[in-house]
PDB file of C-alpha atoms in Angstrom:
ATOM      1  CA  MET A   1       0.000   0.000   0.000  1.00  0.00           C
ATOM      2  CA  ARG A   2       1.262   3.447  -0.858  1.00  0.00           C
ATOM      3  CA  VAL A   3       1.488   5.796   2.130  1.00  0.00           C
ATOM      4  CA  ARG A   4       1.380   9.549   1.621  1.00  0.00           C
ATOM      5  CA  PHE A   5       2.111  12.217   4.242  1.00  0.00           C
ATOM      6  CA  GLU A   6       0.779  15.731   3.985  1.00  0.00           C
ATOM      7  CA  GLN A   7       1.614  18.367   6.622  1.00  0.00           C
ATOM      8  CA  VAL A   8      -1.156  20.535   8.104  1.00  0.00           C
ATOM      9  CA  ASP A   9      -0.852  23.547  10.383  1.00  0.00           C
ATOM     10  CA  ALA A  10      -3.256  22.566  13.183  1.00  0.00           C
ATOM     11  CA  VAL A  11      -4.084  19.484  15.236  1.00  0.00           C
ATOM     12  CA  GLU A  12      -7.809  19.887  14.457  1.00  0.00           C
ATOM     13  CA  LYS A  13      -7.051  19.450  10.767  1.00  0.00           C
ATOM     14  CA  GLU A  14      -5.231  16.147  11.251  1.00  0.00           C
ATOM     15  CA  GLN A  15      -6.911  13.159   9.673  1.00  0.00           C
ATOM     16  CA  ALA A  16      -5.998   9.871   8.060  1.00  0.00           C
ATOM     17  CA  LEU A  17      -7.830   8.350   5.141  1.00  0.00           C
ATOM     18  CA  ILE A  18      -7.214   4.703   4.350  1.00  0.00           C
ATOM     19  CA  ARG A  19      -8.333   3.456   0.943  1.00  0.00           C
ATOM     20  CA  ALA A  20      -8.482  -0.322   0.931  1.00  0.00           C
ATOM     21  CA  VAL A  21     -10.484  -3.199  -0.528  1.00  0.00           C
ATOM     22  CA  GLU A  22     -11.469  -4.477   2.905  1.00  0.00           C
ATOM     23  CA  LYS A  23     -10.837  -3.935   6.615  1.00  0.00           C
ATOM     24  CA  THR A  24      -8.100  -6.454   7.305  1.00  0.00           C
ATOM     25  CA  ALA A  25      -6.576  -7.073  10.736  1.00  0.00           C
ATOM     26  CA  ASP A  26      -3.580  -4.924   9.776  1.00  0.00           C
ATOM     27  CA  ILE A  27      -5.807  -2.052   8.739  1.00  0.00           C
ATOM     28  CA  LEU A  28      -7.869  -2.318  11.928  1.00  0.00           C
ATOM     29  CA  SER A  29      -4.627  -2.216  13.930  1.00  0.00           C
ATOM     30  CA  ALA A  30      -3.491   0.845  12.017  1.00  0.00           C
ATOM     31  CA  MET A  31      -6.851   2.561  12.633  1.00  0.00           C
ATOM     32  CA  ASP A  32      -6.680   1.681  16.313  1.00  0.00           C
ATOM     33  CA  LEU A  33      -3.134   3.045  16.548  1.00  0.00           C
ATOM     34  CA  LEU A  34      -4.052   6.294  14.790  1.00  0.00           C
ATOM     35  CA  GLU A  35      -7.225   6.867  16.780  1.00  0.00           C
ATOM     36  CA  ASN A  36      -6.063   5.831  20.224  1.00  0.00           C
ATOM     37  CA  GLY A  37      -2.288   5.950  20.157  1.00  0.00           C
ATOM     38  CA  SER A  38      -0.124   3.050  21.158  1.00  0.00           C
ATOM     39  CA  GLY A  39      -0.290   3.772  24.821  1.00  0.00           C
ATOM     40  CA  GLY A  40      -2.094   2.847  27.922  1.00  0.00           C
ATOM     41  CA  ILE A  41      -1.994   3.882  31.536  1.00  0.00           C
ATOM     42  CA  THR A  42      -0.641   2.319  34.666  1.00  0.00           C
ATOM     43  CA  VAL A  43      -3.357   1.452  37.146  1.00  0.00           C
ATOM     44  CA  THR A  44      -3.538  -0.405  40.437  1.00  0.00           C
ATOM     45  CA  ARG A  45      -5.960  -2.722  42.180  1.00  0.00           C
ATOM     46  CA  ASP A  46      -5.491  -4.694  45.404  1.00  0.00           C
ATOM     47  CA  ARG A  47      -1.863  -3.476  45.620  1.00  0.00           C
ATOM     48  CA  SER A  48      -1.105  -4.961  42.197  1.00  0.00           C
ATOM     49  CA  THR A  49      -0.098  -2.815  39.257  1.00  0.00           C
ATOM     50  CA  TYR A  50      -1.517  -3.337  35.787  1.00  0.00           C
ATOM     51  CA  PHE A  51      -1.118  -1.778  32.367  1.00  0.00           C
ATOM     52  CA  CYS A  52      -4.490  -0.802  30.972  1.00  0.00           C
ATOM     53  CA  LYS A  53      -4.688  -0.296  27.215  1.00  0.00           C
ATOM     54  CA  LEU A  54      -6.551   2.868  26.263  1.00  0.00           C
ATOM     55  CA  THR A  55      -8.872   0.879  24.026  1.00  0.00           C
ATOM     56  CA  GLN A  56     -10.127  -1.090  27.046  1.00  0.00           C
ATOM     57  CA  ILE A  57     -11.203   1.981  28.974  1.00  0.00           C
ATOM     58  CA  TYR A  58     -14.932   2.713  29.207  1.00  0.00           C
ATOM     59  CA  TYR A  59     -14.729   5.727  31.473  1.00  0.00           C
ATOM     60  CA  ILE A  60     -12.570   7.410  34.090  1.00  0.00           C
ATOM     61  CA  GLU A  61     -14.198   8.848  37.183  1.00  0.00           C
ATOM     62  CA  SER A  62     -12.970  11.020  40.023  1.00  0.00           C
ATOM     63  CA  VAL A  63     -14.535  10.261  43.414  1.00  0.00           C
ATOM     64  CA  ASP A  64     -13.325  11.892  46.651  1.00  0.00           C
ATOM     65  CA  LYS A  65     -10.055  13.008  45.019  1.00  0.00           C
ATOM     66  CA  ARG A  66      -9.342   9.451  43.836  1.00  0.00           C
ATOM     67  CA  THR A  67      -9.311   8.524  40.160  1.00  0.00           C
ATOM     68  CA  TYR A  68     -10.900   5.295  38.991  1.00  0.00           C
ATOM     69  CA  VAL A  69     -10.368   3.793  35.545  1.00  0.00           C
ATOM     70  CA  CYS A  70     -13.225   1.522  34.531  1.00  0.00           C
ATOM     71  CA  THR A  71     -13.165  -1.091  31.794  1.00  0.00           C
ATOM     72  CA  ARG A  72     -15.990  -3.404  30.690  1.00  0.00           C
ATOM     73  CA  GLY A  73     -16.189  -5.259  33.981  1.00  0.00           C
ATOM     74  CA  ASP A  74     -13.431  -3.930  36.257  1.00  0.00           C
ATOM     75  CA  CYS A  75     -12.418  -0.735  37.986  1.00  0.00           C
ATOM     76  CA  TYR A  76      -8.846   0.206  38.766  1.00  0.00           C
ATOM     77  CA  GLU A  77      -7.292   3.171  40.522  1.00  0.00           C
ATOM     78  CA  SER A  78      -4.932   5.638  38.893  1.00  0.00           C
ATOM     79  CA  ARG A  79      -2.470   7.983  40.582  1.00  0.00           C
ATOM     80  CA  ASP A  80      -3.091  10.617  37.929  1.00  0.00           C
ATOM     81  CA  ARG A  81      -5.724  13.302  38.310  1.00  0.00           C
ATOM     82  CA  LEU A  82      -8.537  13.507  35.809  1.00  0.00           C
ATOM     83  CA  TYR A  83      -7.123  16.594  34.058  1.00  0.00           C
ATOM     84  CA  GLU A  84      -3.720  14.896  33.738  1.00  0.00           C
ATOM     85  CA  LEU A  85      -5.266  11.836  32.119  1.00  0.00           C
ATOM     86  CA  GLU A  86      -7.355  14.039  29.843  1.00  0.00           C
ATOM     87  CA  GLU A  87      -4.146  15.256  28.206  1.00  0.00           C
ATOM     88  CA  LYS A  88      -2.801  11.736  27.662  1.00  0.00           C
ATOM     89  CA  LEU A  89      -5.891  10.258  26.058  1.00  0.00           C
ATOM     90  CA  GLY A  90      -6.965  10.345  22.423  1.00  0.00           C
ATOM     91  CA  MET A  91      -9.639  12.442  20.731  1.00  0.00           C
ATOM     92  CA  TYR A  92     -12.463  10.024  21.540  1.00  0.00           C
ATOM     93  CA  TYR A  93     -11.932  10.339  25.293  1.00  0.00           C
ATOM     94  CA  VAL A  94     -13.994  13.328  26.272  1.00  0.00           C
ATOM     95  CA  ARG A  95     -15.022  15.032  29.490  1.00  0.00           C
ATOM     96  CA  ILE A  96     -18.769  14.587  30.127  1.00  0.00           C
ATOM     97  CA  SER A  97     -18.976  16.121  33.609  1.00  0.00           C
ATOM     98  CA  LYS A  98     -16.692  17.679  36.187  1.00  0.00           C
ATOM     99  CA  SER A  99     -15.815  14.227  37.487  1.00  0.00           C
ATOM    100  CA  MET A 100     -15.889  11.945  34.448  1.00  0.00           C
ATOM    101  CA  ILE A 101     -14.206  11.254  31.110  1.00  0.00           C
ATOM    102  CA  VAL A 102     -15.857   8.744  28.784  1.00  0.00           C
ATOM    103  CA  ASN A 103     -14.587   6.800  25.792  1.00  0.00           C
ATOM    104  CA  LEU A 104     -16.994   7.777  22.993  1.00  0.00           C
ATOM    105  CA  ARG A 105     -16.338   4.473  21.235  1.00  0.00           C
ATOM    106  CA  LYS A 106     -17.928   2.625  24.152  1.00  0.00           C
ATOM    107  CA  ILE A 107     -21.226   4.499  24.041  1.00  0.00           C
ATOM    108  CA  ARG A 108     -24.181   2.522  22.675  1.00  0.00           C
ATOM    109  CA  ASN A 109     -26.466   5.553  22.499  1.00  0.00           C
ATOM    110  CA  VAL A 110     -27.350   8.837  24.150  1.00  0.00           C
ATOM    111  CA  SER A 111     -30.746  10.200  25.083  1.00  0.00           C
ATOM    112  CA  ALA A 112     -31.647  13.791  25.883  1.00  0.00           C
ATOM    113  CA  GLU A 113     -33.438  14.518  29.144  1.00  0.00           C
ATOM    114  CA  PRO A 114     -35.459  17.609  30.085  1.00  0.00           C
ATOM    115  CA  GLY A 115     -33.104  20.332  31.255  1.00  0.00           C
ATOM    116  CA  GLY A 116     -30.447  19.744  28.626  1.00  0.00           C
ATOM    117  CA  ARG A 117     -28.423  16.945  30.125  1.00  0.00           C
ATOM    118  CA  MET A 118     -28.020  13.612  28.344  1.00  0.00           C
ATOM    119  CA  VAL A 119     -27.777  10.033  29.523  1.00  0.00           C
ATOM    120  CA  ALA A 120     -25.289   7.780  27.754  1.00  0.00           C
ATOM    121  CA  GLU A 121     -25.749   4.031  27.765  1.00  0.00           C
ATOM    122  CA  LEU A 122     -22.414   2.250  27.470  1.00  0.00           C
ATOM    123  CA  LEU A 123     -21.721  -1.055  25.739  1.00  0.00           C
ATOM    124  CA  ASN A 124     -21.632  -2.832  29.110  1.00  0.00           C
ATOM    125  CA  GLY A 125     -25.094  -1.519  30.000  1.00  0.00           C
ATOM    126  CA  GLU A 126     -23.926   1.153  32.474  1.00  0.00           C
ATOM    127  CA  ARG A 127     -25.531   4.582  32.210  1.00  0.00           C
ATOM    128  CA  VAL A 128     -23.618   7.818  32.763  1.00  0.00           C
ATOM    129  CA  ILE A 129     -24.766  11.436  32.821  1.00  0.00           C
ATOM    130  CA  ILE A 130     -23.487  13.910  30.220  1.00  0.00           C
ATOM    131  CA  SER A 131     -23.671  17.437  31.627  1.00  0.00           C
ATOM    132  CA  ARG A 132     -25.277  20.050  29.409  1.00  0.00           C
ATOM    133  CA  SER A 133     -22.121  22.165  29.263  1.00  0.00           C
ATOM    134  CA  TYR A 134     -20.039  19.325  27.770  1.00  0.00           C
ATOM    135  CA  VAL A 135     -22.412  18.397  24.922  1.00  0.00           C
ATOM    136  CA  LYS A 136     -20.877  21.060  22.672  1.00  0.00           C
ATOM    137  CA  GLU A 137     -17.392  19.561  23.043  1.00  0.00           C
ATOM    138  CA  ILE A 138     -18.708  16.059  22.322  1.00  0.00           C
ATOM    139  CA  LYS A 139     -20.308  17.348  19.121  1.00  0.00           C
ATOM    140  CA  ARG A 140     -17.040  19.007  18.162  1.00  0.00           C
ATOM    141  CA  ARG A 141     -15.066  15.800  18.711  1.00  0.00           C
ATOM    142  CA  LEU A 142     -17.565  13.878  16.608  1.00  0.00           C
ATOM    143  CA  GLY A 143     -17.321  16.422  13.807  1.00  0.00           C
ATOM    144  CA  ILE A 144     -20.911  17.631  14.218  1.00  0.00           C
ATOM    145  CA  GLN A 145     -21.486  21.254  13.247  1.00  0.00           C
TER     146      GLN A 145
ATOM    147  CA  MET B   1     -21.167  29.738  31.278  1.00  0.00           C
ATOM    148  CA  ASN B   2     -20.639  31.688  34.494  1.00  0.00           C
ATOM    149  CA  ILE B   3     -23.652  32.898  36.426  1.00  0.00           C
ATOM    150  CA  THR B   4     -23.249  36.608  35.555  1.00  0.00           C
ATOM    151  CA  LYS B   5     -23.185  35.864  31.842  1.00  0.00           C
ATOM    152  CA  LYS B   6     -26.081  33.439  32.225  1.00  0.00           C
ATOM    153  CA  LEU B   7     -28.162  36.069  34.060  1.00  0.00           C
ATOM    154  CA  PHE B   8     -27.391  38.668  31.388  1.00  0.00           C
ATOM    155  CA  VAL B   9     -28.324  36.339  28.526  1.00  0.00           C
ATOM    156  CA  GLN B  10     -31.510  35.305  30.350  1.00  0.00           C
ATOM    157  CA  SER B  11     -32.449  38.965  30.975  1.00  0.00           C
ATOM    158  CA  MET B  12     -32.058  39.804  27.305  1.00  0.00           C
ATOM    159  CA  ALA B  13     -33.954  36.688  26.176  1.00  0.00           C
ATOM    160  CA  ILE B  14     -36.879  37.289  28.544  1.00  0.00           C
ATOM    161  CA  THR B  15     -37.075  41.007  27.688  1.00  0.00           C
ATOM    162  CA  THR B  16     -37.103  40.192  23.981  1.00  0.00           C
ATOM    163  CA  ALA B  17     -39.783  37.533  24.510  1.00  0.00           C
ATOM    164  CA  ILE B  18     -42.032  39.960  26.443  1.00  0.00           C
ATOM    165  CA  LEU B  19     -41.596  42.673  23.795  1.00  0.00           C
ATOM    166  CA  PHE B  20     -42.298  40.138  21.047  1.00  0.00           C
ATOM    167  CA  LEU B  21     -45.501  38.953  22.731  1.00  0.00           C
ATOM    168  CA  ASN B  22     -46.625  42.529  23.340  1.00  0.00           C
ATOM    169  CA  GLY B  23     -45.954  43.259  19.674  1.00  0.00           C
ATOM    170  CA  ILE B  24     -48.054  40.276  18.579  1.00  0.00           C
ATOM    171  CA  ASN B  25     -50.800  41.256  21.021  1.00  0.00           C
ATOM    172  CA  ALA B  26     -50.806  44.854  19.693  1.00  0.00           C
ATOM    173  CA  VAL B  27     -51.188  43.604  16.102  1.00  0.00           C
ATOM    174  CA  ILE B  28     -54.063  41.287  17.079  1.00  0.00           C
ATOM    175  CA  GLN B  29     -55.763  44.043  19.084  1.00  0.00           C
ATOM    176  CA  HIS B  30     -55.386  46.484  16.190  1.00  0.00           C
ATOM    177  CA  PHE B  31     -57.057  44.173  13.686  1.00  0.00           C
ATOM    178  CA  ALA B  32     -59.756  43.394  16.249  1.00  0.00           C
ATOM    179  CA  GLY B  33     -60.499  47.114  16.421  1.00  0.00           C
ATOM    180  CA  HIS B  34     -59.025  47.752  19.872  1.00  0.00           C
ATOM    181  CA  ASP B  35     -55.873  49.827  19.462  1.00  0.00           C
ATOM    182  CA  ILE B  36     -53.625  49.847  22.497  1.00  0.00           C
ATOM    183  CA  SER B  37     -51.209  52.560  23.568  1.00  0.00           C
ATOM    184  CA  LEU B  38     -48.113  52.293  25.716  1.00  0.00           C
ATOM    185  CA  GLN B  39     -47.330  54.639  28.583  1.00  0.00           C
ATOM    186  CA  TRP B  40     -43.873  56.260  28.698  1.00  0.00           C
ATOM    187  CA  TYR B  41     -42.723  53.905  31.474  1.00  0.00           C
ATOM    188  CA  HIS B  42     -43.904  50.625  29.895  1.00  0.00           C
ATOM    189  CA  PRO B  43     -40.718  49.787  27.898  1.00  0.00           C
ATOM    190  CA  ILE B  44     -38.399  50.284  30.889  1.00  0.00           C
ATOM    191  CA  THR B  45     -40.685  48.224  33.150  1.00  0.00           C
ATOM    192  CA  ILE B  46     -40.481  45.402  30.613  1.00  0.00           C
ATOM    193  CA  VAL B  47     -36.678  45.532  30.769  1.00  0.00           C
ATOM    194  CA  LEU B  48     -36.750  45.613  34.596  1.00  0.00           C
ATOM    195  CA  THR B  49     -39.109  42.625  34.648  1.00  0.00           C
ATOM    196  CA  GLY B  50     -36.766  40.774  32.286  1.00  0.00           C
ATOM    197  CA  ILE B  51     -33.879  41.320  34.702  1.00  0.00           C
ATOM    198  CA  LEU B  52     -35.967  40.242  37.712  1.00  0.00           C
ATOM    199  CA  CYS B  53     -37.165  37.134  35.884  1.00  0.00           C
ATOM    200  CA  ALA B  54     -33.562  36.112  35.212  1.00  0.00           C
ATOM    201  CA  LEU B  55     -32.738  35.990  38.939  1.00  0.00           C
ATOM    202  CA  PRO B  56     -34.591  32.709  39.731  1.00  0.00           C
ATOM    203  CA  THR B  57     -32.307  31.064  37.146  1.00  0.00           C
ATOM    204  CA  VAL B  58     -29.850  30.738  40.038  1.00  0.00           C
ATOM    205  CA  LEU B  59     -32.201  27.991  41.255  1.00  0.00           C
ATOM    206  CA  LEU B  60     -31.402  25.952  38.176  1.00  0.00           C
ATOM    207  CA  ARG B  61     -27.625  25.947  38.691  1.00  0.00           C
ATOM    208  CA  ASN B  62     -25.860  22.575  38.772  1.00  0.00           C
ATOM    209  CA  GLU B  63     -28.944  20.913  37.316  1.00  0.00           C
ATOM    210  CA  ASP B  64     -26.760  18.085  36.033  1.00  0.00           C
ATOM    211  CA  GLN B  65     -26.242  16.754  39.523  1.00  0.00           C
ATOM    212  CA  TRP B  66     -29.905  16.410  40.467  1.00  0.00           C
ATOM    213  CA  ASP B  67     -32.105  13.382  40.329  1.00  0.00           C
ATOM    214  CA  ARG B  68     -35.331  13.560  38.340  1.00  0.00           C
ATOM    215  CA  LYS B  69     -37.557  14.425  41.328  1.00  0.00           C
ATOM    216  CA  THR B  70     -35.310  17.299  42.470  1.00  0.00           C
ATOM    217  CA  PHE B  71     -35.217  18.581  38.912  1.00  0.00           C
ATOM    218  CA  TRP B  72     -38.999  18.811  38.569  1.00  0.00           C
ATOM    219  CA  VAL B  73     -39.423  20.326  42.065  1.00  0.00           C
ATOM    220  CA  ARG B  74     -36.882  23.051  41.233  1.00  0.00           C
ATOM    221  CA  VAL B  75     -38.415  23.708  37.829  1.00  0.00           C
ATOM    222  CA  SER B  76     -41.873  24.038  39.458  1.00  0.00           C
ATOM    223  CA  VAL B  77     -40.514  26.478  42.059  1.00  0.00           C
ATOM    224  CA  HIS B  78     -38.719  28.363  39.258  1.00  0.00           C
ATOM    225  CA  CYS B  79     -41.940  28.616  37.228  1.00  0.00           C
ATOM    226  CA  LEU B  80     -43.927  29.794  40.269  1.00  0.00           C
ATOM    227  CA  LEU B  81     -41.333  32.438  41.169  1.00  0.00           C
ATOM    228  CA  LEU B  82     -41.310  33.752  37.605  1.00  0.00           C
ATOM    229  CA  TYR B  83     -45.089  33.913  37.600  1.00  0.00           C
ATOM    230  CA  LEU B  84     -45.101  35.838  40.897  1.00  0.00           C
ATOM    231  CA  ILE B  85     -42.555  38.298  39.481  1.00  0.00           C
ATOM    232  CA  VAL B  86     -44.565  38.819  36.280  1.00  0.00           C
ATOM    233  CA  ALA B  87     -47.854  39.110  38.167  1.00  0.00           C
ATOM    234  CA  GLY B  88     -46.271  41.468  40.736  1.00  0.00           C
ATOM    235  CA  ALA B  89     -44.630  43.605  38.053  1.00  0.00           C
ATOM    236  CA  GLY B  90     -47.914  43.767  36.148  1.00  0.00           C
ATOM    237  CA  TRP B  91     -49.749  44.942  39.259  1.00  0.00           C
ATOM    238  CA  LEU B  92     -47.003  47.447  40.176  1.00  0.00           C
ATOM    239  CA  PHE B  93     -46.571  48.872  36.675  1.00  0.00           C
ATOM    240  CA  GLY B  94     -50.232  48.830  35.713  1.00  0.00           C
ATOM    241  CA  TRP B  95     -50.053  46.313  32.852  1.00  0.00           C
ATOM    242  CA  TYR B  96     -53.606  45.181  33.497  1.00  0.00           C
ATOM    243  CA  SER B  97     -56.655  47.012  34.656  1.00  0.00           C
ATOM    244  CA  ASP B  98     -59.246  44.275  35.053  1.00  0.00           C
ATOM    245  CA  PRO B  99     -59.436  40.526  35.881  1.00  0.00           C
ATOM    246  CA  GLU B 100     -59.735  39.691  32.195  1.00  0.00           C
ATOM    247  CA  SER B 101     -56.420  41.271  31.231  1.00  0.00           C
ATOM    248  CA  PHE B 102     -54.804  39.708  34.332  1.00  0.00           C
ATOM    249  CA  ALA B 103     -56.036  36.291  33.184  1.00  0.00           C
ATOM    250  CA  GLY B 104     -54.643  37.056  29.715  1.00  0.00           C
ATOM    251  CA  VAL B 105     -51.195  37.848  31.143  1.00  0.00           C
ATOM    252  CA  SER B 106     -51.283  34.697  33.318  1.00  0.00           C
ATOM    253  CA  ILE B 107     -52.279  32.382  30.477  1.00  0.00           C
ATOM    254  CA  THR B 108     -49.673  33.935  28.162  1.00  0.00           C
ATOM    255  CA  PHE B 109     -47.007  33.474  30.833  1.00  0.00           C
ATOM    256  CA  PHE B 110     -47.653  29.737  31.255  1.00  0.00           C
ATOM    257  CA  ILE B 111     -47.872  29.176  27.487  1.00  0.00           C
ATOM    258  CA  VAL B 112     -44.499  30.896  27.006  1.00  0.00           C
ATOM    259  CA  TYR B 113     -42.913  28.982  29.909  1.00  0.00           C
ATOM    260  CA  VAL B 114     -44.001  25.593  28.555  1.00  0.00           C
ATOM    261  CA  PHE B 115     -43.073  26.628  25.002  1.00  0.00           C
ATOM    262  CA  VAL B 116     -39.526  27.598  26.063  1.00  0.00           C
ATOM    263  CA  TRP B 117     -38.993  24.231  27.784  1.00  0.00           C
ATOM    264  CA  LEU B 118     -40.467  22.243  24.910  1.00  0.00           C
ATOM    265  CA  SER B 119     -38.486  24.096  22.259  1.00  0.00           C
ATOM    266  CA  GLY B 120     -35.294  23.602  24.292  1.00  0.00           C
ATOM    267  CA  HIS B 121     -36.035  19.882  24.584  1.00  0.00           C
ATOM    268  CA  TRP B 122     -36.767  19.635  20.857  1.00  0.00           C
ATOM    269  CA  LEU B 123     -33.345  21.162  20.115  1.00  0.00           C
ATOM    270  CA  ASP B 124     -31.721  18.700  22.531  1.00  0.00           C
ATOM    271  CA  LYS B 125     -33.461  15.827  20.715  1.00  0.00           C
ATOM    272  CA  GLN B 126     -31.958  17.051  17.436  1.00  0.00           C
ATOM    273  CA  ASP B 127     -28.522  16.938  19.063  1.00  0.00           C
ATOM    274  CA  GLU B 128     -29.311  13.444  20.361  1.00  0.00           C
ATOM    275  CA  LYS B 129     -30.036  12.210  16.829  1.00  0.00           C
ATOM    276  CA  LYS B 130     -26.863  13.778  15.412  1.00  0.00           C
ATOM    277  CA  ILE B 131     -24.676  12.380  18.196  1.00  0.00           C
ATOM    278  CA  ASN B 132     -26.150   8.875  17.916  1.00  0.00           C
ATOM    279  CA  HIS B 133     -25.638   8.929  14.163  1.00  0.00           C
ATOM    280  CA  ALA B 134     -21.983   9.963  14.608  1.00  0.00           C
ATOM    281  CA  LEU B 135     -21.445   7.363  17.357  1.00  0.00           C
ATOM    282  CA  ASP B 136     -22.637   4.626  14.958  1.00  0.00           C
ATOM    283  CA  THR B 137     -19.574   5.282  12.795  1.00  0.00           C
ATOM    284  CA  ILE B 138     -16.958   4.986  15.563  1.00  0.00           C
ATOM    285  CA  ARG B 139     -18.453   2.464  18.007  1.00  0.00           C
ATOM    286  CA  ASP B 140     -16.275  -0.496  19.025  1.00  0.00           C
ATOM    287  CA  ASN B 141     -17.542  -3.973  18.206  1.00  0.00           C
ATOM    288  CA  GLU B 142     -17.935  -5.844  21.478  1.00  0.00           C
TER     289      GLU B 142
END
């Protein structure tokens, strides 16, 4: 496959377009790498340390000054504060309230409630609240005008 | 949006809405053969009422953290406070002279209040559709 690089002057303008006959495992890996980065974060649980891939994260929540990283079925603790993690994560990890960041790729659907807030149902069935003031940023990340 | 900015925006929106409704009412009255005339102090009292009506918005701060019951209780209190302000301002500034015009102001108030909430919710539903459509294209397969 030919690969072409074109420089742009702003992060918002960055995008990758892959033209291929089908979505092979290699292409899915490349898409995953481009969208989420190669990284993960170090988390702890029961005094054990784990490496959590970014793609496994459903949401990250701050409760009583502690930061919890939640995957499909588990929750781990992180030493980083929410705002520190926000900088490390990819474009699909977005703040939805003062105390929570969610992975947009793990949202099954959202529904608007009276008053302007939204409820997001995640792929594991959990429901989280999207504050009214963060809806605009979610739309921006999803490329909605 | 900080509270000062929110209060200012609300004041302007409410003032505009009252002026708009008065404009519509004046047109209807004119074609019904009952021309109305404003006193010199009417425009400024409308602006003052707009500012007063924005104050109960403080009640709706941090609405994201409430449960459904708290939300509806606060909205009901908010609606009642606004109505008391409008009714009080109308009495103080002489917007109505008889029970019939008072009833007209009251009915108009509740229609506008419900309309504002419904139109806001309709806009939120449009956002919901757009977001769900965009999420369909990026969702992980699990």
